Amino acid sequence: MSDYDVDLFVIGGGSGGVRAARVAAQHGARVMLAEEYRVGGTCVIRGCVPKKLLVYASRFRAEFEDAAGYGWTLAQSSFDWPTLIANKDKEIARLEAAYTAMLEKAGVTVVKIRAAVADAHTVQMTNGKRVRAATILIATGGAPTFGDPIPGIEHAISSNEAFHLPSLPPQVVIQGGGYIAVEFAGIFAGLGAHVTLVYRGENILRGFDDDVRAHLRMDMEKHGIRVFTGCKVAAIARSGSRFSVQLSSGNQISADCVMFATGRAPNVSRIGLQETGVAIAKNGGVAVDEYSRSSVASIYAIGDVTNRVNLTPVAIREGHAFADTVFGGKPTAVDHVNVPTAVFADPEVGVVGMTEAQARARLPQTDVYKAMFKPLKATLSGRDTTVLIKLVVDGLTDRVVGCHIVGEGAAEMIQAAAIAVKMGAKKADFDATMALHPTTAEELVTMRKKSASYAREAAE
Ligand code: NDP
């Protein structure tokens, strides 16, 4: 018998930790998992899932408006925030219970408590109990950060609180230009709020393709979202239930809610890592090798706490690969190249692979194919919107190295396109694929002209 109480102790019950625990147990390991808040973690409890439900809710307004051009007359619509939040909470509770039941069915012991590493093989829980584990997995995720302290910062909320507001704020100021900022801008605006987005850089979604950034901003502004760039929130003053938001540019905005979406930091503190000698990387995450092993041989880390690619499916892959490596006798490294990603903004963004700028910097020759066009649905609805589809191609090998889509259904389209990009498909393979008409995605296989001139003009 082993000297340890368990073979694996997982700290953190988010998507990555849950997957690792379940698969390790299925490999025959004795597994214990500690979660201090709710099983499901950021994605299920206060991230991807509730966010997408809010995104769905926010899109009905446009659907109702668009219906008129198709002959529908609708009764006066109205929206009730508490109903949405209550229904969302019910679904999240159902998912949490399902996650817990699934873990227990796999034989994992779930403890709802805060746990920390005491030494290379010991976990200390806040109830005083200690558990000896052959392997410890850190899967503690990340948490919102608020940037530099400014006067009145205590009035700002993060996305965590946005999911539990008692009512829909009529006027919202959001600071940040990343995923969470643009997604919540779309949610609040779609539900009827006046939204101002404040971003310190030149344009939102830094790191994304420049055409994508420009297109999204243009459409967000068309949909009534005010975007201020090149400035920051300098101070927030409270007056009753309202706030006065002072910008570094000198502008002053009134708001009922001020939300900061200024990034997330790995949860590495107060869990005994430094004391145990677990090295922290320059980016603030736990430093790990390709098998997610930390600088202490018996301690591994996966997901957002490693600050590699902070996306749920990546954490799940890392958790699964860890369990296969350590308990399944099958060393598996996770491939972080060509990970597709979507931003559920209004309009939606879906991307995989290199941006045009990255390709031009890395490849001797880059070809770019772009199409910008009014989607068929917008003809009768009269909606002022355009879709952007862009392929970035290695000019020497003809391989499609990047695919970028902005418009309705972008996330669904990019998941399929990502298979081709991951397989190393060439532009000729895209061209050889028969178009499916009439769809937005058909443009992926019908673009013939290289860049500069758009294949289908917006006016078409
Ligand atoms: P991001 O890193 O995506 O964006 C942070 C934003 O805040 C950037 O625009 C950044 O500006 C700005 N910022 C950072 N610090 C400051 C500061 N001190 N003052 C003013 N602005 C600042 O973080 P998010 O919080 O939006 O999301 C966290 C992560 O969660 C994402 O990176 C992603 O990995 C994941 N996520 C994924 C989603 C999805 O898959 N759909 C949805 C939501 C989150 P700058 O660009 O200049 O650095």
Coordinates of C-alpha atoms and ligand atoms in Angstrom, one line a residue:
M1 CA 0.0 0.0 0.0
S2 CA 1.1 3.5 -0.7
D3 CA 2.3 5.8 2.1
Y4 CA -0.1 8.4 0.9
D5 CA -3.7 9.1 1.8
V6 CA -4.6 9.7 -1.8
D7 CA -2.8 9.3 -5.2
L8 CA -3.9 12.7 -6.3
F9 CA -5.1 15.8 -4.6
V10 CA -6.6 18.4 -6.9
I11 CA -6.9 22.0 -5.6
G12 CA -9.6 23.8 -7.5
G13 CA -12.9 22.4 -9.0
G14 CA -13.0 24.3 -12.3
S15 CA -13.2 22.8 -15.7
G16 CA -9.6 21.7 -15.8
G17 CA -9.5 20.4 -12.2
V18 CA -12.7 18.5 -12.6
R19 CA -11.5 16.8 -15.9
A20 CA -8.2 15.9 -14.4
A21 CA -9.8 14.4 -11.2
R22 CA -12.3 12.4 -13.2
V23 CA -9.9 11.0 -15.7
A24 CA -7.3 10.2 -13.0
A25 CA -10.0 8.3 -11.0
Q26 CA -11.0 6.4 -14.1
H27 CA -7.3 5.4 -14.5
G28 CA -7.7 3.9 -11.0
A29 CA -6.2 6.7 -8.9
R30 CA -7.6 7.5 -5.4
V31 CA -8.5 11.2 -5.9
M32 CA -9.6 14.0 -3.6
L33 CA -10.6 17.4 -4.9
A34 CA -11.0 20.6 -2.8
E35 CA -13.1 23.5 -4.0
E36 CA -13.7 26.5 -1.7
Y37 CA -16.5 28.1 -3.7
R38 CA -18.6 26.2 -6.2
V39 CA -17.8 23.2 -8.3
G40 CA -17.6 24.2 -12.0
G41 CA -15.2 27.2 -11.5
T42 CA -15.0 30.3 -13.5
C43 CA -16.4 28.9 -16.8
V44 CA -19.6 27.3 -15.3
I45 CA -20.3 29.6 -12.4
R46 CA -19.2 33.1 -13.5
G47 CA -17.7 32.9 -16.9
C48 CA -18.4 31.3 -20.3
V49 CA -21.7 29.6 -19.5
P50 CA -23.7 32.3 -17.7
K51 CA -22.1 34.9 -20.1
K52 CA -23.3 33.0 -23.2
L53 CA -26.8 32.8 -21.6
L54 CA -26.7 36.6 -21.2
V55 CA -25.5 37.0 -24.7
Y56 CA -28.5 35.0 -26.0
A57 CA -30.8 37.2 -24.0
S58 CA -29.2 40.3 -25.4
R59 CA -29.7 39.3 -29.0
F60 CA -33.5 39.1 -28.9
R61 CA -33.8 42.8 -29.2
A62 CA -32.2 42.8 -32.7
E63 CA -34.2 39.7 -33.7
F64 CA -37.5 41.4 -32.8
E65 CA -36.4 44.5 -34.8
D66 CA -35.3 42.5 -37.8
A67 CA -38.6 40.5 -37.8
A68 CA -40.5 43.6 -39.0
G69 CA -38.8 43.5 -42.5
Y70 CA -39.9 39.9 -42.8
G71 CA -43.6 40.8 -42.3
W72 CA -43.9 40.2 -38.5
T73 CA -45.7 42.6 -36.3
L74 CA -44.8 41.9 -32.7
A75 CA -46.6 43.1 -29.5
Q76 CA -44.6 45.6 -27.5
S77 CA -41.7 43.6 -26.1
S78 CA -40.3 44.2 -22.6
F79 CA -37.3 42.7 -20.7
D80 CA -37.1 41.7 -17.1
W81 CA -33.6 41.4 -15.7
P82 CA -34.5 39.5 -12.5
T83 CA -36.2 36.8 -14.5
L84 CA -33.1 36.4 -16.7
I85 CA -30.8 36.2 -13.7
A86 CA -33.1 33.8 -11.8
N87 CA -33.3 31.5 -14.8
K88 CA -29.6 31.7 -15.4
D89 CA -28.9 30.9 -11.7
K90 CA -31.2 27.9 -11.9
E91 CA -29.3 26.5 -14.8
I92 CA -25.9 27.2 -13.2
A93 CA -27.1 25.3 -10.0
R94 CA -28.2 22.4 -12.2
L95 CA -24.8 22.3 -13.9
E96 CA -22.9 22.5 -10.6
A97 CA -24.9 19.6 -9.2
A98 CA -24.2 17.6 -12.4
Y99 CA -20.5 18.3 -12.2
T100 CA -20.4 17.2 -8.5
A101 CA -22.5 14.1 -9.2
M102 CA -20.2 13.1 -12.1
L103 CA -17.1 13.4 -10.0
E104 CA -18.6 11.4 -7.2
K105 CA -19.8 8.7 -9.7
A106 CA -16.1 8.5 -10.9
G107 CA -15.1 7.9 -7.3
V108 CA -13.6 11.3 -6.5
T109 CA -13.9 12.6 -3.0
V110 CA -15.1 16.2 -3.2
V111 CA -14.5 18.5 -0.3
K112 CA -16.0 22.0 -0.2
I113 CA -13.2 23.8 1.5
R114 CA -10.1 25.9 0.9
A115 CA -6.9 24.0 0.6
A116 CA -3.3 24.9 0.3
V117 CA 0.0 23.1 -0.3
A118 CA 1.9 22.5 2.9
D119 CA 4.8 20.6 1.4
A120 CA 5.6 18.6 -1.8
H121 CA 3.2 15.9 -0.7
T122 CA 0.9 17.5 1.8
V123 CA -2.2 19.5 1.5
Q124 CA -3.5 21.6 4.4
M125 CA -7.2 22.3 4.6
T126 CA -8.8 25.2 6.5
N127 CA -10.6 22.8 8.8
G128 CA -7.2 21.8 10.1
K129 CA -7.0 18.4 8.4
R130 CA -4.0 17.4 6.4
V131 CA -3.9 15.0 3.5
R132 CA -0.8 13.3 2.2
A133 CA -0.9 13.0 -1.6
A134 CA 1.5 11.3 -4.0
T135 CA 0.7 14.0 -6.6
I136 CA -0.8 17.5 -6.1
L137 CA -2.5 19.3 -8.9
I138 CA -2.9 23.1 -8.7
A139 CA -6.0 24.1 -10.7
T140 CA -7.0 27.3 -8.9
G141 CA -7.7 29.4 -12.0
G142 CA -7.5 33.2 -12.0
A143 CA -9.3 36.2 -10.7
P144 CA -10.2 39.7 -12.1
T145 CA -7.6 42.4 -11.6
F146 CA -8.4 46.2 -11.4
G147 CA -5.1 47.7 -12.5
D148 CA -3.6 50.7 -10.8
P149 CA -5.5 52.1 -7.8
I150 CA -7.6 55.2 -8.6
P151 CA -9.9 57.3 -6.4
G152 CA -13.2 55.5 -6.1
I153 CA -12.0 52.2 -7.4
E154 CA -14.1 50.5 -4.7
H155 CA -17.2 51.5 -6.7
A156 CA -16.1 49.5 -9.7
I157 CA -17.4 45.9 -10.2
S158 CA -15.8 43.1 -12.2
S159 CA -17.6 40.5 -14.3
N160 CA -18.1 38.4 -11.1
E161 CA -20.5 40.9 -9.8
A162 CA -22.1 41.7 -13.2
F163 CA -23.8 38.3 -13.1
H164 CA -25.6 39.3 -9.9
L165 CA -26.7 42.9 -10.4
P166 CA -30.2 43.4 -8.9
S167 CA -31.4 45.3 -11.9
L168 CA -30.2 46.2 -15.4
P169 CA -28.2 49.5 -15.0
P170 CA -29.5 52.1 -17.5
Q171 CA -26.0 53.6 -18.0
V172 CA -22.9 51.5 -17.9
V173 CA -19.2 52.5 -18.2
I174 CA -16.8 49.6 -19.0
Q175 CA -13.1 49.9 -18.8
G176 CA -11.0 47.5 -20.9
G177 CA -10.8 46.5 -24.5
G178 CA -10.4 42.7 -24.2
Y179 CA -12.8 39.7 -24.3
I180 CA -14.8 40.5 -21.2
A181 CA -15.1 44.3 -21.9
V182 CA -16.4 43.9 -25.4
E183 CA -18.7 41.0 -24.6
F184 CA -20.3 42.8 -21.7
A185 CA -20.6 45.9 -23.7
G186 CA -22.7 43.9 -26.2
I187 CA -24.7 42.3 -23.5
F188 CA -25.7 45.5 -21.6
A189 CA -26.3 47.4 -24.9
G190 CA -28.4 44.6 -26.3
L191 CA -30.6 44.5 -23.2
G192 CA -31.2 48.2 -23.5
A193 CA -28.5 50.0 -21.5
H194 CA -26.4 53.0 -22.7
V195 CA -22.8 51.7 -22.8
T196 CA -19.5 53.5 -22.9
L197 CA -16.4 51.5 -23.4
V198 CA -13.2 53.1 -22.2
Y199 CA -9.9 51.6 -23.6
R200 CA -6.4 52.8 -23.0
G201 CA -4.9 51.7 -26.3
E202 CA -5.5 52.7 -29.9
N203 CA -8.1 50.1 -30.7
I204 CA -10.0 47.3 -28.8
L205 CA -9.0 43.6 -28.9
R206 CA -5.2 44.1 -28.9
G207 CA -3.6 40.9 -30.3
F208 CA -6.4 40.3 -32.8
D209 CA -6.1 41.0 -36.5
D210 CA -6.3 44.7 -37.2
D211 CA -9.1 44.3 -39.7
V212 CA -11.1 42.4 -37.1
R213 CA -10.5 45.1 -34.5
A214 CA -11.5 47.9 -36.8
H215 CA -14.6 46.0 -38.1
L216 CA -15.8 45.1 -34.6
R217 CA -15.4 48.6 -33.3
M218 CA -17.3 50.0 -36.4
D219 CA -20.2 47.7 -35.8
M220 CA -20.3 48.2 -32.1
E221 CA -20.5 51.9 -32.6
K222 CA -23.2 51.4 -35.2
H223 CA -25.1 49.5 -32.6
G224 CA -25.0 52.4 -30.2
I225 CA -22.0 51.5 -28.0
R226 CA -19.8 54.6 -27.4
V227 CA -16.1 53.7 -27.6
F228 CA -13.5 56.0 -26.1
T229 CA -9.9 55.0 -26.9
G230 CA -6.6 56.4 -25.8
C231 CA -7.8 57.1 -22.3
K232 CA -8.5 55.5 -18.9
V233 CA -10.9 55.9 -16.0
A234 CA -9.1 58.3 -13.7
A235 CA -11.6 58.5 -10.8
I236 CA -15.1 57.4 -9.8
A237 CA -17.2 59.5 -7.5
R238 CA -20.4 58.3 -5.9
S239 CA -23.5 60.4 -5.6
G240 CA -26.4 58.5 -4.2
S241 CA -26.9 55.4 -6.4
R242 CA -25.2 57.0 -9.4
F243 CA -21.5 57.5 -10.3
S244 CA -19.6 60.2 -12.0
V245 CA -16.7 58.7 -14.0
Q246 CA -13.8 61.0 -14.7
L247 CA -11.7 60.0 -17.7
S248 CA -8.0 60.8 -18.2
S249 CA -9.0 62.6 -21.4
G250 CA -11.0 65.1 -19.3
N251 CA -14.5 63.7 -20.2
Q252 CA -16.9 63.1 -17.4
I253 CA -19.6 60.4 -17.7
S254 CA -22.6 59.6 -15.5
A255 CA -23.2 55.9 -14.9
D256 CA -25.3 53.6 -12.8
C257 CA -22.6 50.9 -13.0
V258 CA -18.9 51.0 -13.6
M259 CA -17.3 47.7 -14.6
F260 CA -13.6 47.0 -14.9
A261 CA -12.6 44.2 -17.3
T262 CA -8.9 44.9 -17.1
G263 CA -7.6 41.4 -17.2
R264 CA -7.3 38.4 -14.9
A265 CA -4.4 37.2 -12.8
P266 CA -3.5 33.6 -11.9
N267 CA -4.5 32.5 -8.4
V268 CA -1.1 31.7 -7.1
S269 CA -1.0 33.4 -3.7
R270 CA -2.0 32.1 -0.3
I271 CA -1.9 28.5 -1.5
G272 CA 1.6 27.7 -0.2
L273 CA 3.4 27.6 -3.6
Q274 CA 6.3 30.0 -2.8
E275 CA 6.8 28.3 0.6
T276 CA 7.0 24.9 -1.1
G277 CA 9.5 26.1 -3.8
V278 CA 7.1 26.0 -6.7
A279 CA 8.5 28.5 -9.3
I280 CA 6.4 31.2 -10.6
A281 CA 6.9 32.3 -14.3
K282 CA 7.5 35.9 -15.4
N283 CA 3.8 36.1 -16.5
G284 CA 2.7 35.5 -12.9
G285 CA 1.5 31.9 -13.5
V286 CA 2.9 28.6 -12.2
A287 CA 5.9 27.7 -14.3
V288 CA 5.3 24.3 -15.9
D289 CA 6.9 22.1 -18.5
E290 CA 5.0 20.6 -21.5
Y291 CA 3.4 18.0 -19.2
S292 CA 2.2 20.6 -16.8
R293 CA 4.8 19.6 -14.2
S294 CA 6.0 22.4 -11.9
S295 CA 9.5 22.9 -10.5
V296 CA 8.6 20.6 -7.7
A297 CA 8.3 17.1 -9.2
S298 CA 5.2 16.0 -7.3
I299 CA 3.3 19.2 -8.0
Y300 CA 1.6 19.9 -11.4
A301 CA -0.5 22.9 -12.5
I302 CA -3.1 23.3 -15.3
G303 CA -5.5 25.9 -16.6
D304 CA -5.5 29.7 -16.0
V305 CA -3.2 29.4 -13.0
T306 CA -0.4 28.6 -15.4
N307 CA -1.3 31.6 -17.6
R308 CA -0.6 29.8 -20.9
V309 CA -3.7 30.0 -23.1
N310 CA -6.6 31.1 -20.7
L311 CA -9.5 29.3 -22.3
T312 CA -11.7 26.6 -20.9
P313 CA -11.2 23.9 -23.6
V314 CA -7.4 24.4 -23.2
A315 CA -7.7 23.9 -19.4
I316 CA -9.8 20.7 -20.0
R317 CA -7.2 19.4 -22.5
E318 CA -4.4 20.1 -20.0
G319 CA -6.3 18.4 -17.2
H320 CA -6.9 15.3 -19.3
A321 CA -3.3 15.2 -20.6
F322 CA -2.0 15.5 -17.0
A323 CA -4.2 12.6 -15.9
D324 CA -3.1 10.4 -18.9
T325 CA 0.5 11.3 -18.3
V326 CA 0.7 10.6 -14.6
F327 CA -2.0 8.0 -14.1
G328 CA -2.7 6.5 -17.5
G329 CA 0.9 5.6 -18.5
K330 CA 0.5 7.7 -21.6
P331 CA 2.7 10.9 -21.5
T332 CA 0.7 13.5 -23.4
A333 CA 1.7 17.1 -24.1
V334 CA -0.9 19.7 -25.0
D335 CA -0.5 21.4 -28.4
H336 CA -1.2 25.1 -27.9
V337 CA -0.8 26.0 -31.5
N338 CA -3.8 27.1 -33.6
V339 CA -6.3 27.2 -30.8
P340 CA -9.5 28.8 -32.1
T341 CA -11.1 31.5 -30.0
A342 CA -14.3 33.5 -30.2
V343 CA -15.4 36.7 -28.7
F344 CA -19.2 36.8 -28.1
A345 CA -19.4 40.5 -28.8
D346 CA -22.0 42.2 -31.0
P347 CA -21.1 41.2 -33.7
E348 CA -19.4 37.9 -32.8
V349 CA -15.7 37.3 -33.6
G350 CA -14.2 33.9 -34.4
V351 CA -10.5 33.5 -35.1
V352 CA -7.8 30.8 -35.5
G353 CA -4.2 31.0 -36.4
M354 CA -2.0 34.0 -37.3
T355 CA -3.1 37.6 -37.8
E356 CA -2.0 39.3 -41.0
A357 CA 0.6 41.2 -39.1
Q358 CA 2.0 38.0 -37.5
A359 CA 2.2 36.3 -40.8
R360 CA 3.9 39.2 -42.5
A361 CA 6.5 39.3 -39.7
R362 CA 7.1 35.5 -39.7
L363 CA 6.7 34.4 -43.3
P364 CA 8.7 35.4 -46.4
Q365 CA 5.4 35.8 -48.4
T366 CA 1.9 36.3 -47.2
D367 CA -1.3 36.4 -49.2
V368 CA -4.4 37.8 -47.8
Y369 CA -8.0 37.2 -49.0
K370 CA -10.8 39.4 -47.6
A371 CA -14.5 39.6 -48.1
M372 CA -16.8 42.2 -46.5
F373 CA -20.4 41.9 -47.4
K374 CA -24.0 42.5 -46.2
P375 CA -25.4 39.2 -45.0
L376 CA -28.5 38.0 -46.8
K377 CA -30.6 38.2 -43.6
A378 CA -29.8 41.9 -43.4
T379 CA -31.3 42.7 -46.8
L380 CA -35.0 42.5 -45.7
S381 CA -34.4 43.5 -42.1
G382 CA -32.5 46.6 -43.3
R383 CA -30.0 46.1 -40.5
D384 CA -26.8 48.1 -41.0
T385 CA -24.3 45.4 -40.6
T386 CA -21.6 43.7 -42.6
V387 CA -19.7 40.4 -42.2
L388 CA -15.9 40.2 -42.5
I389 CA -14.1 37.1 -43.5
K390 CA -10.4 37.0 -43.9
L391 CA -7.9 34.3 -44.8
V392 CA -4.2 34.7 -44.2
V393 CA -2.2 32.3 -46.5
D394 CA 1.5 31.4 -46.6
G395 CA 2.4 32.6 -50.0
L396 CA 5.1 30.0 -50.5
T397 CA 3.3 26.8 -49.3
D398 CA -0.3 27.9 -50.0
R399 CA -1.2 26.9 -46.4
V400 CA -4.0 28.8 -44.7
V401 CA -2.3 30.0 -41.6
G402 CA -5.1 32.2 -40.3
C403 CA -8.8 32.6 -40.5
H404 CA -10.8 35.6 -39.1
I405 CA -14.5 36.1 -39.1
V406 CA -16.6 38.9 -37.7
G407 CA -20.4 38.6 -37.9
E408 CA -23.4 36.5 -36.9
G409 CA -22.4 32.8 -36.4
A410 CA -18.6 33.5 -36.4
A411 CA -17.9 31.3 -33.4
E412 CA -19.7 28.3 -35.0
M413 CA -18.0 28.9 -38.3
I414 CA -14.5 29.2 -36.9
Q415 CA -14.8 25.9 -35.0
A416 CA -15.2 24.1 -38.3
A417 CA -12.6 26.2 -40.2
A418 CA -10.2 25.5 -37.3
I419 CA -10.1 21.8 -38.3
A420 CA -8.9 22.7 -41.7
V421 CA -6.3 25.2 -40.4
K422 CA -5.1 22.7 -37.8
M423 CA -4.8 20.0 -40.5
G424 CA -2.6 22.3 -42.6
A425 CA -5.1 22.8 -45.4
K426 CA -4.1 24.8 -48.3
K427 CA -6.0 27.7 -49.9
A428 CA -6.4 25.2 -52.9
D429 CA -8.2 22.8 -50.5
F430 CA -10.6 25.5 -49.4
D431 CA -11.2 26.4 -53.1
A432 CA -11.8 22.7 -54.0
T433 CA -14.5 22.5 -51.4
M434 CA -18.0 23.1 -52.8
A435 CA -19.8 26.1 -51.5
L436 CA -23.0 25.7 -49.5
H437 CA -25.4 28.4 -50.8
P438 CA -26.7 30.6 -49.5
T439 CA -24.7 30.9 -46.3
T440 CA -22.2 33.3 -44.9
A441 CA -19.6 30.6 -44.5
E442 CA -19.6 29.9 -48.3
E443 CA -17.3 32.9 -48.6
L444 CA -14.6 30.8 -46.9
V445 CA -14.3 28.7 -50.1
T446 CA -15.2 31.2 -52.8
M447 CA -12.7 34.0 -52.2
R448 CA -10.5 34.2 -55.3
K449 CA -9.0 37.7 -55.4
K450 CA -6.2 38.5 -53.1
S451 CA -6.6 41.3 -50.5
A452 CA -6.6 44.9 -51.5
S453 CA -10.0 44.7 -53.2
Y454 CA -12.8 43.1 -51.3
A455 CA -14.3 40.1 -53.1
R456 CA -17.8 41.1 -52.3
E457 CA -18.4 44.8 -51.6
A458 CA -20.4 45.9 -48.6
A459 CA -22.9 47.5 -50.9
E460 CA -23.7 44.3 -52.7
Ligands
NDP1 P1 -8.0 40.7 -21.5 O1 -6.5 40.4 -21.2 O2 -8.6 40.0 -22.7 O3 -8.2 42.3 -21.6 C1 -7.8 43.1 -20.6 C2 -8.1 44.5 -21.1 O4 -7.9 45.5 -20.1 C3 -7.1 44.9 -22.2 O5 -7.9 45.7 -23.2 C4 -6.1 45.7 -21.5 O6 -5.5 46.7 -22.3 C5 -6.9 46.4 -20.4 N1 -6.1 46.8 -19.3 C6 -5.3 46.0 -18.6 N2 -4.7 46.7 -17.5 C7 -5.3 47.9 -17.6 C8 -5.1 49.0 -16.8 N3 -4.3 49.1 -15.7 N4 -5.8 50.1 -17.1 C9 -6.6 50.2 -18.1 N5 -6.8 49.1 -18.9 C10 -6.2 48.0 -18.7 O7 -8.7 40.3 -20.1 P2 -10.3 40.1 -19.8 O8 -10.4 40.6 -18.4 O9 -11.2 40.7 -20.9 O10 -10.4 38.5 -19.9 C11 -9.5 37.7 -19.3 C12 -9.2 36.5 -20.0 O11 -10.3 35.6 -19.9 C13 -9.1 36.7 -21.5 O12 -7.8 37.1 -21.9 C14 -9.4 35.3 -22.1 O13 -8.2 34.5 -22.0 C15 -10.5 34.8 -21.1 N6 -11.8 35.0 -21.6 C16 -12.2 34.3 -22.7 C17 -13.4 34.5 -23.3 C18 -13.8 33.8 -24.5 O14 -13.2 32.8 -24.8 N7 -14.9 34.2 -25.2 C19 -14.4 35.4 -22.6 C20 -13.9 36.1 -21.5 C21 -12.7 35.9 -21.0 P3 -4.2 46.4 -23.3 O15 -4.8 45.7 -24.5 O16 -3.7 47.7 -23.6 O17 -3.3 45.5 -22.5

